[in-house]
PDB file of C-alpha atoms in Angstrom:
ATOM      1  CA  MET A 227    -115.045   4.664 -35.258  1.00 40.00           C
ATOM      2  CA  SER A 228    -116.843   1.524 -35.669  1.00 40.00           C
ATOM      3  CA  ASN A 229    -114.939   0.133 -38.454  1.00 40.00           C
ATOM      4  CA  HIS A 230    -111.335   1.202 -38.911  1.00 44.00           C
ATOM      5  CA  SER A 231    -111.114  -0.525 -42.380  1.00 47.00           C
ATOM      6  CA  GLU A 232    -113.388   2.200 -43.630  1.00 52.00           C
ATOM      7  CA  ALA A 233    -112.957   6.028 -44.131  1.00 45.00           C
ATOM      8  CA  PRO A 234    -112.290   7.639 -40.560  1.00 48.00           C
ATOM      9  CA  VAL A 235    -115.441   9.160 -39.189  1.00 71.00           C
ATOM     10  CA  THR A 236    -113.482  12.391 -37.414  1.00 87.00           C
ATOM     11  CA  PRO A 237    -110.387  14.413 -38.882  1.00 94.00           C
ATOM     12  CA  VAL A 238    -107.111  14.188 -37.106  1.00 94.00           C
ATOM     13  CA  ASP A 239    -107.182  16.584 -34.197  1.00 92.00           C
ATOM     14  CA  ALA A 240    -106.013  20.084 -34.009  1.00 95.00           C
ATOM     15  CA  TYR A 241    -102.835  19.785 -32.017  1.00 96.00           C
ATOM     16  CA  GLU A 242    -100.918  22.649 -30.286  1.00 96.00           C
ATOM     17  CA  PRO A 243     -98.766  24.471 -32.719  1.00 98.00           C
ATOM     18  CA  PRO A 244     -96.074  24.229 -33.742  1.00 98.00           C
ATOM     19  CA  TYR A 245     -96.183  20.929 -35.503  1.00 98.00           C
ATOM     20  CA  TYR A 246     -95.725  20.006 -39.350  1.00 98.00           C
ATOM     21  CA  VAL A 247     -98.204  18.735 -41.938  1.00 98.00           C
ATOM     22  CA  ALA A 248     -97.345  17.120 -45.038  1.00 98.00           C
ATOM     23  CA  VAL A 249     -99.763  17.685 -47.808  1.00 98.00           C
ATOM     24  CA  PHE A 250     -99.719  15.124 -50.463  1.00 98.00           C
ATOM     25  CA  SER A 251    -102.184  15.535 -53.463  1.00 97.00           C
ATOM     26  CA  ALA A 252    -102.085  13.242 -56.115  1.00 97.00           C
ATOM     27  CA  VAL A 253    -103.560  11.513 -59.353  1.00 96.00           C
ATOM     28  CA  ARG A 254    -103.379   7.849 -59.975  1.00 96.00           C
ATOM     29  CA  THR A 255    -102.626   6.018 -63.117  1.00 95.00           C
ATOM     30  CA  GLN A 256    -105.061   3.053 -64.523  1.00 92.00           C
ATOM     31  CA  ASP A 257    -102.760   0.229 -63.409  1.00 90.00           C
ATOM     32  CA  GLN A 258    -102.796   0.253 -59.661  1.00 94.00           C
ATOM     33  CA  SER A 259    -101.245  -3.325 -59.341  1.00 96.00           C
ATOM     34  CA  GLY A 260     -99.844  -3.586 -55.791  1.00 97.00           C
ATOM     35  CA  PHE A 261    -100.797  -0.279 -54.553  1.00 97.00           C
ATOM     36  CA  SER A 262    -102.979  -1.285 -52.068  1.00 96.00           C
ATOM     37  CA  GLU A 263    -100.629  -3.750 -50.400  1.00 98.00           C
ATOM     38  CA  THR A 264     -97.859  -0.881 -50.406  1.00 98.00           C
ATOM     39  CA  ASN A 265    -100.166   1.625 -49.111  1.00 97.00           C
ATOM     40  CA  ALA A 266    -101.308  -0.573 -46.180  1.00 97.00           C
ATOM     41  CA  ARG A 267     -97.500  -1.225 -45.446  1.00 98.00           C
ATOM     42  CA  MET A 268     -96.661   2.553 -45.475  1.00 98.00           C
ATOM     43  CA  GLU A 269     -99.626   3.137 -43.238  1.00 96.00           C
ATOM     44  CA  ASP A 270     -98.444   0.691 -40.706  1.00 97.00           C
ATOM     45  CA  LEU A 271     -94.682   1.963 -40.971  1.00 98.00           C
ATOM     46  CA  VAL A 272     -95.458   5.678 -40.617  1.00 98.00           C
ATOM     47  CA  LYS A 273     -97.362   4.842 -37.275  1.00 97.00           C
ATOM     48  CA  ASP A 274     -93.876   3.547 -35.728  1.00 97.00           C
ATOM     49  CA  ILE A 275     -92.166   7.035 -36.664  1.00 98.00           C
ATOM     50  CA  PRO A 276     -91.891   8.674 -33.343  1.00 97.00           C
ATOM     51  CA  GLY A 277     -93.558  12.261 -33.407  1.00 98.00           C
ATOM     52  CA  PHE A 278     -96.005  10.758 -35.707  1.00 98.00           C
ATOM     53  CA  LEU A 279     -99.423  12.402 -34.923  1.00 98.00           C
ATOM     54  CA  GLY A 280    -101.911  10.967 -37.492  1.00 97.00           C
ATOM     55  CA  MET A 281    -103.152  11.122 -41.129  1.00 97.00           C
ATOM     56  CA  ASP A 282    -106.200  12.144 -42.818  1.00 96.00           C
ATOM     57  CA  HIS A 283    -106.867  11.083 -46.497  1.00 96.00           C
ATOM     58  CA  ALA A 284    -109.968  11.399 -48.798  1.00 96.00           C
ATOM     59  CA  GLN A 285    -110.162  10.299 -52.201  1.00 95.00           C
ATOM     60  CA  THR A 286    -112.415  11.684 -55.075  1.00 93.00           C
ATOM     61  CA  PRO A 287    -113.606   8.648 -57.198  1.00 92.00           C
ATOM     62  CA  GLY A 288    -111.645   8.932 -60.584  1.00 87.00           C
ATOM     63  CA  GLY A 289    -109.878  12.074 -59.633  1.00 90.00           C
ATOM     64  CA  LEU A 290    -107.604  13.481 -56.844  1.00 95.00           C
ATOM     65  CA  GLY A 291    -106.410  11.818 -53.816  1.00 97.00           C
ATOM     66  CA  ILE A 292    -105.236  13.974 -50.694  1.00 98.00           C
ATOM     67  CA  THR A 293    -103.325  12.691 -47.961  1.00 98.00           C
ATOM     68  CA  VAL A 294    -102.475  14.812 -44.968  1.00 98.00           C
ATOM     69  CA  GLY A 295     -99.837  13.601 -42.503  1.00 98.00           C
ATOM     70  CA  TYR A 296     -99.374  15.273 -39.309  1.00 98.00           C
ATOM     71  CA  PHE A 297     -95.735  15.292 -37.362  1.00 98.00           C
ATOM     72  CA  ARG A 298     -94.626  16.765 -34.127  1.00 98.00           C
ATOM     73  CA  ASP A 299     -91.302  18.297 -35.556  1.00 97.00           C
ATOM     74  CA  ALA A 300     -89.199  18.506 -38.694  1.00 96.00           C
ATOM     75  CA  ASP A 301     -86.955  15.569 -37.470  1.00 97.00           C
ATOM     76  CA  ALA A 302     -89.817  13.005 -37.498  1.00 98.00           C
ATOM     77  CA  LEU A 303     -90.649  14.227 -41.109  1.00 97.00           C
ATOM     78  CA  THR A 304     -86.954  13.406 -42.025  1.00 97.00           C
ATOM     79  CA  GLU A 305     -87.026  10.208 -40.402  1.00 98.00           C
ATOM     80  CA  TRP A 306     -90.363   9.377 -42.180  1.00 98.00           C
ATOM     81  CA  ARG A 307     -88.868  10.597 -45.685  1.00 97.00           C
ATOM     82  CA  THR A 308     -85.510   9.006 -45.181  1.00 97.00           C
ATOM     83  CA  ASN A 309     -87.086   5.527 -44.408  1.00 98.00           C
ATOM     84  CA  ALA A 310     -85.508   2.841 -46.703  1.00 98.00           C
ATOM     85  CA  GLU A 311     -88.736   1.319 -47.606  1.00 98.00           C
ATOM     86  CA  HIS A 312     -90.802   4.556 -47.949  1.00 98.00           C
ATOM     87  CA  ARG A 313     -87.990   5.637 -50.318  1.00 98.00           C
ATOM     88  CA  ALA A 314     -88.681   2.322 -52.198  1.00 98.00           C
ATOM     89  CA  ALA A 315     -92.401   2.745 -52.455  1.00 98.00           C
ATOM     90  CA  GLN A 316     -92.139   6.687 -53.645  1.00 97.00           C
ATOM     91  CA  LYS A 317     -89.685   5.305 -56.488  1.00 97.00           C
ATOM     92  CA  ARG A 318     -92.275   2.419 -57.289  1.00 97.00           C
ATOM     93  CA  GLY A 319     -95.132   5.309 -57.192  1.00 97.00           C
ATOM     94  CA  ARG A 320     -93.163   7.486 -59.814  1.00 96.00           C
ATOM     95  CA  VAL A 321     -92.679   4.401 -62.141  1.00 96.00           C
ATOM     96  CA  GLU A 322     -96.374   3.097 -61.777  1.00 96.00           C
ATOM     97  CA  TRP A 323     -98.925   4.458 -59.541  1.00 97.00           C
ATOM     98  CA  TYR A 324     -98.870   8.370 -60.097  1.00 97.00           C
ATOM     99  CA  GLU A 325     -99.959  10.376 -63.229  1.00 95.00           C
ATOM    100  CA  SER A 326     -98.893  13.605 -61.100  1.00 96.00           C
ATOM    101  CA  TYR A 327     -98.538  14.748 -57.607  1.00 97.00           C
ATOM    102  CA  THR A 328     -97.361  17.676 -55.487  1.00 98.00           C
ATOM    103  CA  LEU A 329     -96.091  17.543 -51.888  1.00 98.00           C
ATOM    104  CA  HIS A 330     -96.246  20.507 -49.681  1.00 98.00           C
ATOM    105  CA  VAL A 331     -94.267  20.272 -46.403  1.00 98.00           C
ATOM    106  CA  ALA A 332     -95.425  23.151 -43.646  1.00 98.00           C
ATOM    107  CA  LYS A 333     -94.969  24.274 -40.561  1.00 98.00           C
ATOM    108  CA  VAL A 334     -98.390  24.695 -38.695  1.00 98.00           C
ATOM    109  CA  GLU A 335     -98.912  28.031 -36.927  1.00 98.00           C
ATOM    110  CA  ARG A 336    -102.548  28.016 -36.316  1.00 97.00           C
ATOM    111  CA  SER A 337    -105.213  25.190 -35.880  1.00 98.00           C
ATOM    112  CA  HIS A 338    -108.698  25.099 -34.889  1.00 96.00           C
ATOM    113  CA  GLY A 339    -111.112  22.067 -34.448  1.00 96.00           C
ATOM    114  CA  PHE A 340    -115.008  21.696 -34.115  1.00 96.00           C
ATOM    115  CA  VAL A 341    -117.050  18.760 -33.118  1.00 95.00           C
ATOM    116  CA  ARG A 342    -121.030  18.820 -33.272  1.00 91.00           C
ATOM    117  CA  GLU A 343    -122.339  18.725 -29.884  1.00 86.00           C
ATOM    118  CA  GLN A 344    -124.267  15.372 -29.775  1.00 71.00           C
ATOM    119  CA  SER A 345    -127.236  16.842 -27.510  1.00 53.00           C
ATOM    120  CA  THR A 346    -127.914  19.770 -29.720  1.00 51.00           C
ATOM    121  CA  THR A 347    -130.388  19.630 -32.728  1.00 51.00           C
ATOM    122  CA  ALA A 348    -129.008  21.287 -35.970  1.00 48.00           C
ATOM    123  CA  ARG A 349    -131.785  23.278 -37.466  1.00 46.00           C
TER     124      ARG A 349
ATOM    125  CA  MET B 208    -108.638  19.557 -68.006  1.00 40.00           C
ATOM    126  CA  SER B 209    -111.700  19.096 -70.492  1.00 40.00           C
ATOM    127  CA  ASN B 210    -114.175  19.064 -67.827  1.00 40.00           C
ATOM    128  CA  HIS B 211    -113.982  22.028 -65.193  1.00 44.00           C
ATOM    129  CA  SER B 212    -116.975  21.066 -63.582  1.00 47.00           C
ATOM    130  CA  GLU B 213    -115.365  17.451 -62.691  1.00 52.00           C
ATOM    131  CA  ALA B 214    -112.539  16.785 -60.222  1.00 45.00           C
ATOM    132  CA  PRO B 215    -109.391  18.517 -61.405  1.00 48.00           C
ATOM    133  CA  VAL B 216    -107.078  16.358 -63.130  1.00 70.00           C
ATOM    134  CA  THR B 217    -103.927  17.762 -61.766  1.00 87.00           C
ATOM    135  CA  PRO B 218    -103.326  19.126 -58.372  1.00 94.00           C
ATOM    136  CA  VAL B 219    -102.165  22.538 -57.689  1.00 94.00           C
ATOM    137  CA  ASP B 220     -98.598  23.344 -58.253  1.00 92.00           C
ATOM    138  CA  ALA B 221     -95.697  23.436 -56.038  1.00 96.00           C
ATOM    139  CA  TYR B 222     -94.908  26.864 -55.626  1.00 96.00           C
ATOM    140  CA  GLU B 223     -91.387  28.520 -54.363  1.00 97.00           C
ATOM    141  CA  PRO B 224     -91.698  28.577 -50.428  1.00 98.00           C
ATOM    142  CA  PRO B 225     -92.545  30.304 -48.438  1.00 98.00           C
ATOM    143  CA  TYR B 226     -96.152  30.409 -48.864  1.00 98.00           C
ATOM    144  CA  TYR B 227     -99.189  29.151 -47.149  1.00 98.00           C
ATOM    145  CA  VAL B 228    -101.405  26.121 -46.894  1.00 98.00           C
ATOM    146  CA  ALA B 229    -104.912  25.947 -45.074  1.00 98.00           C
ATOM    147  CA  VAL B 230    -105.969  22.249 -44.517  1.00 98.00           C
ATOM    148  CA  PHE B 231    -109.677  21.872 -43.988  1.00 98.00           C
ATOM    149  CA  SER B 232    -110.531  18.472 -43.099  1.00 97.00           C
ATOM    150  CA  ALA B 233    -114.175  17.759 -42.585  1.00 97.00           C
ATOM    151  CA  VAL B 234    -117.073  15.167 -42.007  1.00 96.00           C
ATOM    152  CA  ARG B 235    -120.695  16.308 -42.878  1.00 96.00           C
ATOM    153  CA  THR B 236    -123.826  15.877 -41.682  1.00 94.00           C
ATOM    154  CA  GLN B 237    -127.007  14.294 -43.514  1.00 92.00           C
ATOM    155  CA  ASP B 238    -128.727  17.500 -44.442  1.00 90.00           C
ATOM    156  CA  GLN B 239    -126.539  19.284 -46.968  1.00 94.00           C
ATOM    157  CA  SER B 240    -129.276  21.610 -47.899  1.00 96.00           C
ATOM    158  CA  GLY B 241    -127.952  24.810 -49.435  1.00 97.00           C
ATOM    159  CA  PHE B 242    -124.170  23.553 -49.159  1.00 97.00           C
ATOM    160  CA  SER B 243    -123.630  23.251 -52.857  1.00 96.00           C
ATOM    161  CA  GLU B 244    -124.612  26.939 -53.645  1.00 98.00           C
ATOM    162  CA  THR B 245    -122.539  28.351 -50.829  1.00 98.00           C
ATOM    163  CA  ASN B 246    -119.660  26.157 -51.836  1.00 97.00           C
ATOM    164  CA  ALA B 247    -119.759  27.372 -55.349  1.00 97.00           C
ATOM    165  CA  ARG B 248    -120.050  30.822 -54.024  1.00 98.00           C
ATOM    166  CA  MET B 249    -117.077  30.386 -51.859  1.00 98.00           C
ATOM    167  CA  GLU B 250    -115.169  28.962 -54.861  1.00 96.00           C
ATOM    168  CA  ASP B 251    -115.833  32.177 -56.696  1.00 97.00           C
ATOM    169  CA  LEU B 252    -114.995  34.482 -54.007  1.00 98.00           C
ATOM    170  CA  VAL B 253    -111.616  33.177 -52.956  1.00 98.00           C
ATOM    171  CA  LYS B 254    -110.371  33.574 -56.452  1.00 97.00           C
ATOM    172  CA  ASP B 255    -110.631  37.556 -55.818  1.00 97.00           C
ATOM    173  CA  ILE B 256    -108.447  37.558 -53.089  1.00 98.00           C
ATOM    174  CA  PRO B 257    -105.104  38.972 -53.958  1.00 97.00           C
ATOM    175  CA  GLY B 258    -102.409  36.081 -53.060  1.00 98.00           C
ATOM    176  CA  PHE B 259    -104.820  33.008 -53.863  1.00 98.00           C
ATOM    177  CA  LEU B 260    -102.837  30.564 -55.416  1.00 98.00           C
ATOM    178  CA  GLY B 261    -105.259  27.855 -55.616  1.00 97.00           C
ATOM    179  CA  MET B 262    -107.287  25.124 -54.232  1.00 97.00           C
ATOM    180  CA  ASP B 263    -107.454  20.993 -53.912  1.00 96.00           C
ATOM    181  CA  HIS B 264    -110.376  19.260 -52.831  1.00 96.00           C
ATOM    182  CA  ALA B 265    -110.937  15.369 -52.381  1.00 96.00           C
ATOM    183  CA  GLN B 266    -113.967  13.566 -51.152  1.00 95.00           C
ATOM    184  CA  THR B 267    -114.155  10.001 -49.943  1.00 93.00           C
ATOM    185  CA  PRO B 268    -118.120   9.186 -50.314  1.00 92.00           C
ATOM    186  CA  GLY B 269    -119.436   8.869 -46.895  1.00 87.00           C
ATOM    187  CA  GLY B 270    -116.421   9.708 -45.560  1.00 90.00           C
ATOM    188  CA  LEU B 271    -114.029  12.467 -45.002  1.00 95.00           C
ATOM    189  CA  GLY B 272    -113.386  15.643 -47.394  1.00 97.00           C
ATOM    190  CA  ILE B 273    -110.287  17.597 -47.536  1.00 98.00           C
ATOM    191  CA  THR B 274    -110.071  20.764 -48.925  1.00 98.00           C
ATOM    192  CA  VAL B 275    -106.383  22.428 -49.202  1.00 98.00           C
ATOM    193  CA  GLY B 276    -106.176  26.149 -50.256  1.00 98.00           C
ATOM    194  CA  TYR B 277    -102.938  27.703 -51.181  1.00 98.00           C
ATOM    195  CA  PHE B 278    -102.026  31.650 -50.265  1.00 98.00           C
ATOM    196  CA  ARG B 279     -98.761  33.499 -51.241  1.00 98.00           C
ATOM    197  CA  ASP B 280     -98.773  34.995 -47.564  1.00 97.00           C
ATOM    198  CA  ALA B 281    -100.380  35.391 -44.318  1.00 96.00           C
ATOM    199  CA  ASP B 282    -102.260  38.707 -45.178  1.00 97.00           C
ATOM    200  CA  ALA B 283    -104.045  36.770 -47.987  1.00 98.00           C
ATOM    201  CA  LEU B 284    -105.135  34.208 -45.549  1.00 97.00           C
ATOM    202  CA  THR B 285    -106.225  36.901 -43.400  1.00 97.00           C
ATOM    203  CA  GLU B 286    -108.180  38.628 -45.875  1.00 98.00           C
ATOM    204  CA  TRP B 287    -110.044  35.318 -46.764  1.00 98.00           C
ATOM    205  CA  ARG B 288    -110.352  34.366 -43.081  1.00 96.00           C
ATOM    206  CA  THR B 289    -112.142  37.603 -42.154  1.00 97.00           C
ATOM    207  CA  ASN B 290    -114.159  37.819 -45.710  1.00 98.00           C
ATOM    208  CA  ALA B 291    -117.615  38.846 -44.566  1.00 98.00           C
ATOM    209  CA  GLU B 292    -119.512  36.454 -46.599  1.00 98.00           C
ATOM    210  CA  HIS B 293    -116.862  33.767 -45.789  1.00 98.00           C
ATOM    211  CA  ARG B 294    -117.648  34.091 -42.130  1.00 98.00           C
ATOM    212  CA  ALA B 295    -121.258  34.119 -42.761  1.00 98.00           C
ATOM    213  CA  ALA B 296    -120.935  30.590 -44.346  1.00 98.00           C
ATOM    214  CA  GLN B 297    -118.546  29.290 -41.978  1.00 97.00           C
ATOM    215  CA  LYS B 298    -121.299  29.880 -39.399  1.00 97.00           C
ATOM    216  CA  ARG B 299    -123.734  28.530 -41.007  1.00 97.00           C
ATOM    217  CA  GLY B 300    -121.287  25.299 -41.532  1.00 97.00           C
ATOM    218  CA  ARG B 301    -120.853  24.804 -38.005  1.00 96.00           C
ATOM    219  CA  VAL B 302    -124.788  25.076 -37.467  1.00 96.00           C
ATOM    220  CA  GLU B 303    -125.951  22.938 -40.337  1.00 96.00           C
ATOM    221  CA  TRP B 304    -123.241  21.197 -42.663  1.00 97.00           C
ATOM    222  CA  TYR B 305    -120.337  19.955 -40.432  1.00 97.00           C
ATOM    223  CA  GLU B 306    -120.238  17.107 -37.976  1.00 95.00           C
ATOM    224  CA  SER B 307    -116.906  17.843 -37.471  1.00 96.00           C
ATOM    225  CA  TYR B 308    -113.880  19.618 -38.661  1.00 97.00           C
ATOM    226  CA  THR B 309    -110.223  20.748 -38.237  1.00 97.00           C
ATOM    227  CA  LEU B 310    -108.498  23.511 -39.992  1.00 98.00           C
ATOM    228  CA  HIS B 311    -104.655  23.612 -40.015  1.00 98.00           C
ATOM    229  CA  VAL B 312    -102.828  26.759 -41.088  1.00 98.00           C
ATOM    230  CA  ALA B 313     -99.114  26.279 -42.194  1.00 98.00           C
ATOM    231  CA  LYS B 314     -96.278  27.964 -43.623  1.00 98.00           C
ATOM    232  CA  VAL B 315     -95.067  25.701 -46.487  1.00 98.00           C
ATOM    233  CA  GLU B 316     -90.823  25.160 -46.091  1.00 98.00           C
ATOM    234  CA  ARG B 317     -90.491  22.771 -49.130  1.00 97.00           C
ATOM    235  CA  SER B 318     -92.556  21.677 -51.631  1.00 98.00           C
ATOM    236  CA  HIS B 319     -92.082  19.160 -54.734  1.00 96.00           C
ATOM    237  CA  GLY B 320     -93.959  18.364 -57.742  1.00 96.00           C
ATOM    238  CA  PHE B 321     -94.033  15.346 -60.048  1.00 97.00           C
ATOM    239  CA  VAL B 322     -95.769  14.832 -63.395  1.00 95.00           C
ATOM    240  CA  ARG B 323     -95.545  11.640 -65.493  1.00 91.00           C
ATOM    241  CA  GLU B 324     -93.987  12.018 -68.798  1.00 86.00           C
ATOM    242  CA  GLN B 325     -96.541  11.373 -71.646  1.00 72.00           C
ATOM    243  CA  SER B 326     -93.791   9.858 -73.989  1.00 54.00           C
ATOM    244  CA  THR B 327     -92.655   7.242 -71.295  1.00 51.00           C
ATOM    245  CA  THR B 328     -94.250   3.865 -70.737  1.00 51.00           C
ATOM    246  CA  ALA B 329     -94.484   2.909 -67.002  1.00 48.00           C
ATOM    247  CA  ARG B 330     -93.604  -0.820 -66.588  1.00 46.00           C
TER     248      ARG B 330
END
């Protein structure tokens, strides 16, 4: 939590269902010119969507990247999907940044979170 | 595709909805003794579950790991969740391997895949 520019220290919370997840799994191309700037802009933009709950991202070096966006309802997701700047970024992604990707949009039926108690000593 | 021990080269396909995703986002502890062996065993075990469709994983070094399992229906997920060996691994994970994690189980309503055409030259 001390450094927001690095990977998050805890995953997004388990919210009370129902809510939506958008799972985006992608393999990127070699030429990533402009990707970082656009990605940062998208991360800012999505936070303005009413009903946006959070986002988790993990990236295996040289391998798969997975981004999971969490949204309160289908309307919030629709607003994000149809955002003009986001659509332009998606299009550029298909032309330049992605070798392949898959998107799964799903309604959460069950969720569960675990956080280790600080006072306990594991093992 | 040439090296199955490395990160996958393409994400799991977009199946015809409905199907289920189990999104597991986790931060691990420093002591990972035994994790690799158990993880490999779980990856083998889940493949025997009827209705298991595939799994994607990404791991940011020192950061968040995201595993997404894809299942044909809720029954397949229940079988995996209640598998005795899997339950023992989950328990050990809470005691030893995970600082925190969140699990989201969700029914896919929409999916979409993209694969770059080999013959086209991007940019």
